[in-house]
């Protein structure tokens, strides 16, 4: 959209150049021995191509490549504001906007690549559990990704199912093949890992035991109170 806006602005400048300052829309031409200049704005389209080609490539705008009228010459004021506004609007503002968009786009691509690289190095592709979760439990993240959830094992298994005849499937294979046919990845152990589940299971057991002990202690107190009251 910004590029389209830029082309529109250049076309507007071409229209202004054709109808307002066409006598000065000339380029230096060494082959023209009579006046040393040649006309480059005999039509609006020719003006547009001249401004698009020469105006954008010239560091100071279109004024650097066109005939320069002397102060006091007819049309000097028109050319002054024409060149100045082109330099401000196109060279400074528009081109910097375009360059800024390009730089921001590359920055976003770099950030996305950084996120992908981080995930590849610190998050299991199969279960989506990060490296920190394994390190907290004293488990090896590398061993997990190379042994438990090695991505190539899953790929080999999928290829194996594709190559095997469906009438030869067992129950597990039929279930997984049905999931694959429906693009359903629920058979993947998402947020589950065997090395972590054992630790989590142990922690859960300890927590349940603490709750049971607390309830038993409360029950004993109630029984003692009831016995004392009965006596």
Coordinates of C-alpha atoms in Angstrom, one line a residue:
X1 CA 0.0 0.0 0.0
X2 CA 2.8 2.4 0.7
X3 CA 4.4 1.7 -2.6
X4 CA 1.1 2.4 -4.3
X5 CA 0.8 5.6 -2.4
X6 CA 4.3 6.6 -3.6
X7 CA 3.4 5.9 -7.2
X8 CA 0.3 7.9 -6.8
X9 CA 2.2 10.9 -5.5
X10 CA 4.8 10.6 -8.3
X11 CA 1.9 10.6 -10.8
X12 CA 0.5 13.7 -9.2
X13 CA 3.9 15.4 -9.5
X14 CA 3.9 14.3 -13.2
X15 CA 0.6 15.9 -13.8
X16 CA 1.7 19.1 -12.1
X17 CA 4.9 19.1 -14.1
X18 CA 3.1 18.6 -17.4
X19 CA 0.5 21.3 -16.9
X20 CA 2.4 23.8 -14.7
X21 CA 6.1 23.7 -15.4
X22 CA 6.4 21.8 -18.6
X23 CA 8.8 24.5 -20.2
X24 CA 11.4 23.6 -17.5
X25 CA 10.9 19.8 -17.7
X26 CA 14.1 19.4 -19.7
X27 CA 17.3 17.4 -19.2
X28 CA 20.8 18.4 -20.2
X29 CA 21.7 16.9 -23.6
X30 CA 25.1 17.2 -25.1
X31 CA 23.9 16.0 -28.5
X32 CA 21.6 19.1 -28.8
X33 CA 24.1 21.8 -29.9
X34 CA 21.3 24.4 -30.2
X35 CA 20.3 24.8 -26.6
X36 CA 21.9 21.9 -24.8
X37 CA 18.6 20.5 -23.4
X38 CA 16.0 18.1 -24.5
X39 CA 12.3 17.9 -23.5
X40 CA 11.3 14.9 -21.4
X41 CA 7.7 15.8 -20.7
X42 CA 5.8 15.7 -23.9
X43 CA 3.1 13.6 -22.3
X44 CA 2.0 12.9 -18.8
X45 CA 3.3 9.3 -19.0
X46 CA 6.7 10.6 -20.1
X47 CA 6.7 13.0 -17.2
X48 CA 5.8 10.1 -14.9
X49 CA 8.6 7.9 -16.2
X50 CA 11.2 10.8 -16.0
X51 CA 10.3 11.6 -12.4
X52 CA 10.1 7.9 -11.4
X53 CA 13.4 7.1 -12.9
X54 CA 15.5 10.2 -12.3
X55 CA 13.7 11.7 -9.3
X56 CA 14.1 8.7 -7.1
X57 CA 17.7 7.9 -8.0
X58 CA 18.9 11.5 -7.6
X59 CA 19.8 12.2 -3.9
X60 CA 18.4 15.7 -4.1
X61 CA 15.2 14.8 -5.9
X62 CA 14.0 15.7 -9.4
X63 CA 15.6 19.1 -9.2
X64 CA 19.1 17.7 -9.7
X65 CA 18.4 16.3 -13.2
X66 CA 16.2 19.0 -14.6
X67 CA 17.1 22.4 -16.2
X68 CA 17.8 24.9 -13.4
X69 CA 16.2 28.3 -14.1
X70 CA 17.9 31.4 -12.8
X71 CA 16.4 33.6 -10.1
X72 CA 14.1 36.1 -11.7
X73 CA 13.5 33.9 -14.7
X74 CA 9.9 33.1 -15.6
X75 CA 8.6 30.1 -13.6
X76 CA 11.4 30.2 -11.1
X77 CA 9.1 30.3 -8.1
X78 CA 7.0 27.4 -9.4
X79 CA 10.1 25.3 -9.9
X80 CA 11.5 26.3 -6.5
X81 CA 8.4 24.9 -4.6
X82 CA 8.1 22.0 -7.0
X83 CA 11.6 20.8 -6.3
X84 CA 11.4 21.5 -2.6
X85 CA 8.1 19.7 -2.1
X86 CA 9.3 16.7 -4.1
X87 CA 12.5 16.5 -2.0
X88 CA 10.5 16.7 1.3
X89 CA 7.5 14.5 0.4
X90 CA 9.2 11.8 -1.7
X91 CA 12.9 11.7 -0.9
X92 CA 12.7 12.4 2.9
X93 CA 9.3 11.2 4.0
X94 CA 8.1 8.5 1.6
X95 CA 11.4 6.7 1.0
X96 CA 12.2 6.7 4.7
X97 CA 8.7 5.2 5.4
X98 CA 9.4 2.5 2.8
X99 CA 12.9 1.8 4.2
X100 CA 11.4 1.7 7.7
X101 CA 8.8 -0.8 6.7
X102 CA 11.5 -3.0 5.1
X103 CA 13.7 -2.8 8.2
X104 CA 10.8 -3.6 10.5
X105 CA 9.8 -6.5 8.3
X106 CA 13.4 -8.0 8.5
X107 CA 13.4 -7.3 12.3
X108 CA 10.1 -9.3 12.7
X109 CA 11.5 -12.1 10.6
X110 CA 14.7 -12.1 12.7
X111 CA 12.6 -12.2 15.9
X112 CA 10.4 -15.1 14.5
X113 CA 13.6 -17.0 13.6
X114 CA 14.9 -16.4 17.1
X115 CA 11.8 -17.8 18.7
X116 CA 11.9 -20.8 16.4
X117 CA 15.5 -21.4 17.2
X118 CA 14.8 -21.1 20.9
X119 CA 11.9 -23.6 20.7
X120 CA 14.1 -26.0 18.7
X121 CA 16.8 -25.9 21.3
X122 CA 14.8 -25.6 24.5
X123 CA 11.4 -27.2 23.9
X124 CA 10.5 -30.8 23.0
X125 CA 8.9 -31.0 19.6
X126 CA 6.7 -33.9 20.6
X127 CA 5.4 -33.0 24.1
X128 CA 6.0 -29.3 24.1
X129 CA 7.6 -29.4 27.5
X130 CA 10.5 -26.9 27.9
X131 CA 14.0 -27.6 29.1
X132 CA 13.5 -25.9 32.4
X133 CA 10.8 -28.4 33.5
X134 CA 13.3 -31.2 33.0
X135 CA 16.1 -29.4 34.7
X136 CA 13.9 -28.7 37.8
X137 CA 13.4 -32.4 38.2
X138 CA 17.0 -33.2 37.6
X139 CA 16.3 -34.9 34.3
X140 CA 18.3 -34.6 31.1
X141 CA 16.4 -32.6 28.4
X142 CA 18.8 -33.9 25.7
X143 CA 18.3 -37.5 26.7
X144 CA 14.5 -36.9 26.6
X145 CA 14.6 -35.5 23.1
X146 CA 17.0 -38.2 21.9
X147 CA 15.5 -41.2 23.6
X148 CA 12.0 -40.8 24.9
X149 CA 10.6 -38.3 22.4
X150 CA 13.0 -38.6 19.5
X151 CA 11.2 -37.0 16.6
X152 CA 12.5 -39.4 14.0
X153 CA 11.0 -42.4 15.9
X154 CA 7.6 -40.8 15.4
X155 CA 8.3 -40.2 11.7
X156 CA 9.5 -43.7 11.2
X157 CA 6.3 -45.0 12.9
X158 CA 4.1 -42.9 10.6
X159 CA 5.9 -44.1 7.5
X160 CA 5.6 -47.7 8.9
X161 CA 1.8 -47.3 9.2
X162 CA 1.6 -45.8 5.7
X163 CA 3.5 -48.8 4.2
X164 CA 1.6 -51.4 6.2
X165 CA -1.7 -52.8 4.9
X166 CA -4.6 -51.7 7.0
X167 CA -5.9 -55.3 7.4
X168 CA -2.6 -56.1 9.2
X169 CA -3.0 -53.3 11.8
X170 CA -3.4 -54.2 15.5
X171 CA -5.6 -52.2 17.8
X172 CA -3.1 -49.5 18.6
X173 CA -2.0 -49.1 15.0
X174 CA -5.7 -48.8 13.8
X175 CA -6.3 -46.2 16.4
X176 CA -3.3 -44.1 15.5
X177 CA -3.9 -44.5 11.7
X178 CA -7.5 -43.2 12.2
X179 CA -6.1 -40.2 14.1
X180 CA -3.6 -39.5 11.3
X181 CA -6.4 -39.8 8.6
X182 CA -8.4 -37.1 10.5
X183 CA -5.3 -34.9 11.1
X184 CA -5.8 -35.4 14.8
X185 CA -2.6 -35.2 16.9
X186 CA -4.3 -36.0 20.2
X187 CA -2.4 -39.3 20.2
X188 CA 0.8 -37.3 20.7
X189 CA 1.9 -37.2 24.4
X190 CA 1.3 -33.4 24.6
X191 CA 2.6 -32.0 28.0
X192 CA 3.3 -35.6 29.1
X193 CA 6.7 -37.3 29.5
X194 CA 7.5 -40.6 31.1
X195 CA 10.6 -39.3 32.9
X196 CA 8.5 -36.5 34.4
X197 CA 5.4 -38.5 35.1
X198 CA 7.2 -40.7 37.6
X199 CA 8.4 -37.7 39.5
X200 CA 5.0 -36.1 39.4
X201 CA 3.4 -39.3 40.5
X202 CA 5.7 -39.5 43.5
X203 CA 4.9 -35.9 44.4
X204 CA 1.2 -36.5 44.1
X205 CA 1.4 -39.5 46.4
X206 CA 3.3 -37.6 49.0
X207 CA 0.7 -34.8 48.8
X208 CA -2.2 -37.3 49.2
X209 CA -0.4 -38.9 52.2
X210 CA 0.0 -35.6 53.9
X211 CA -3.7 -34.9 53.4
X212 CA -4.7 -38.3 54.8
X213 CA -2.4 -37.8 57.9
X214 CA -4.0 -34.4 58.5
X215 CA -7.5 -35.8 58.3
X216 CA -6.6 -38.7 60.6
X217 CA -5.1 -36.3 63.2
X218 CA -8.3 -34.2 63.1
X219 CA -10.4 -37.4 63.5
X220 CA -8.4 -38.5 66.5
X221 CA -8.8 -35.2 68.2
X222 CA -12.6 -35.4 67.7
X223 CA -12.7 -38.9 69.1
X224 CA -10.7 -37.9 72.2
X225 CA -13.0 -35.0 72.7
X226 CA -16.0 -37.2 72.4
X227 CA -14.6 -39.8 74.9
X228 CA -13.8 -37.1 77.4
X229 CA -17.3 -35.7 77.1
X230 CA -18.8 -39.1 77.6
X231 CA -16.8 -39.7 80.8

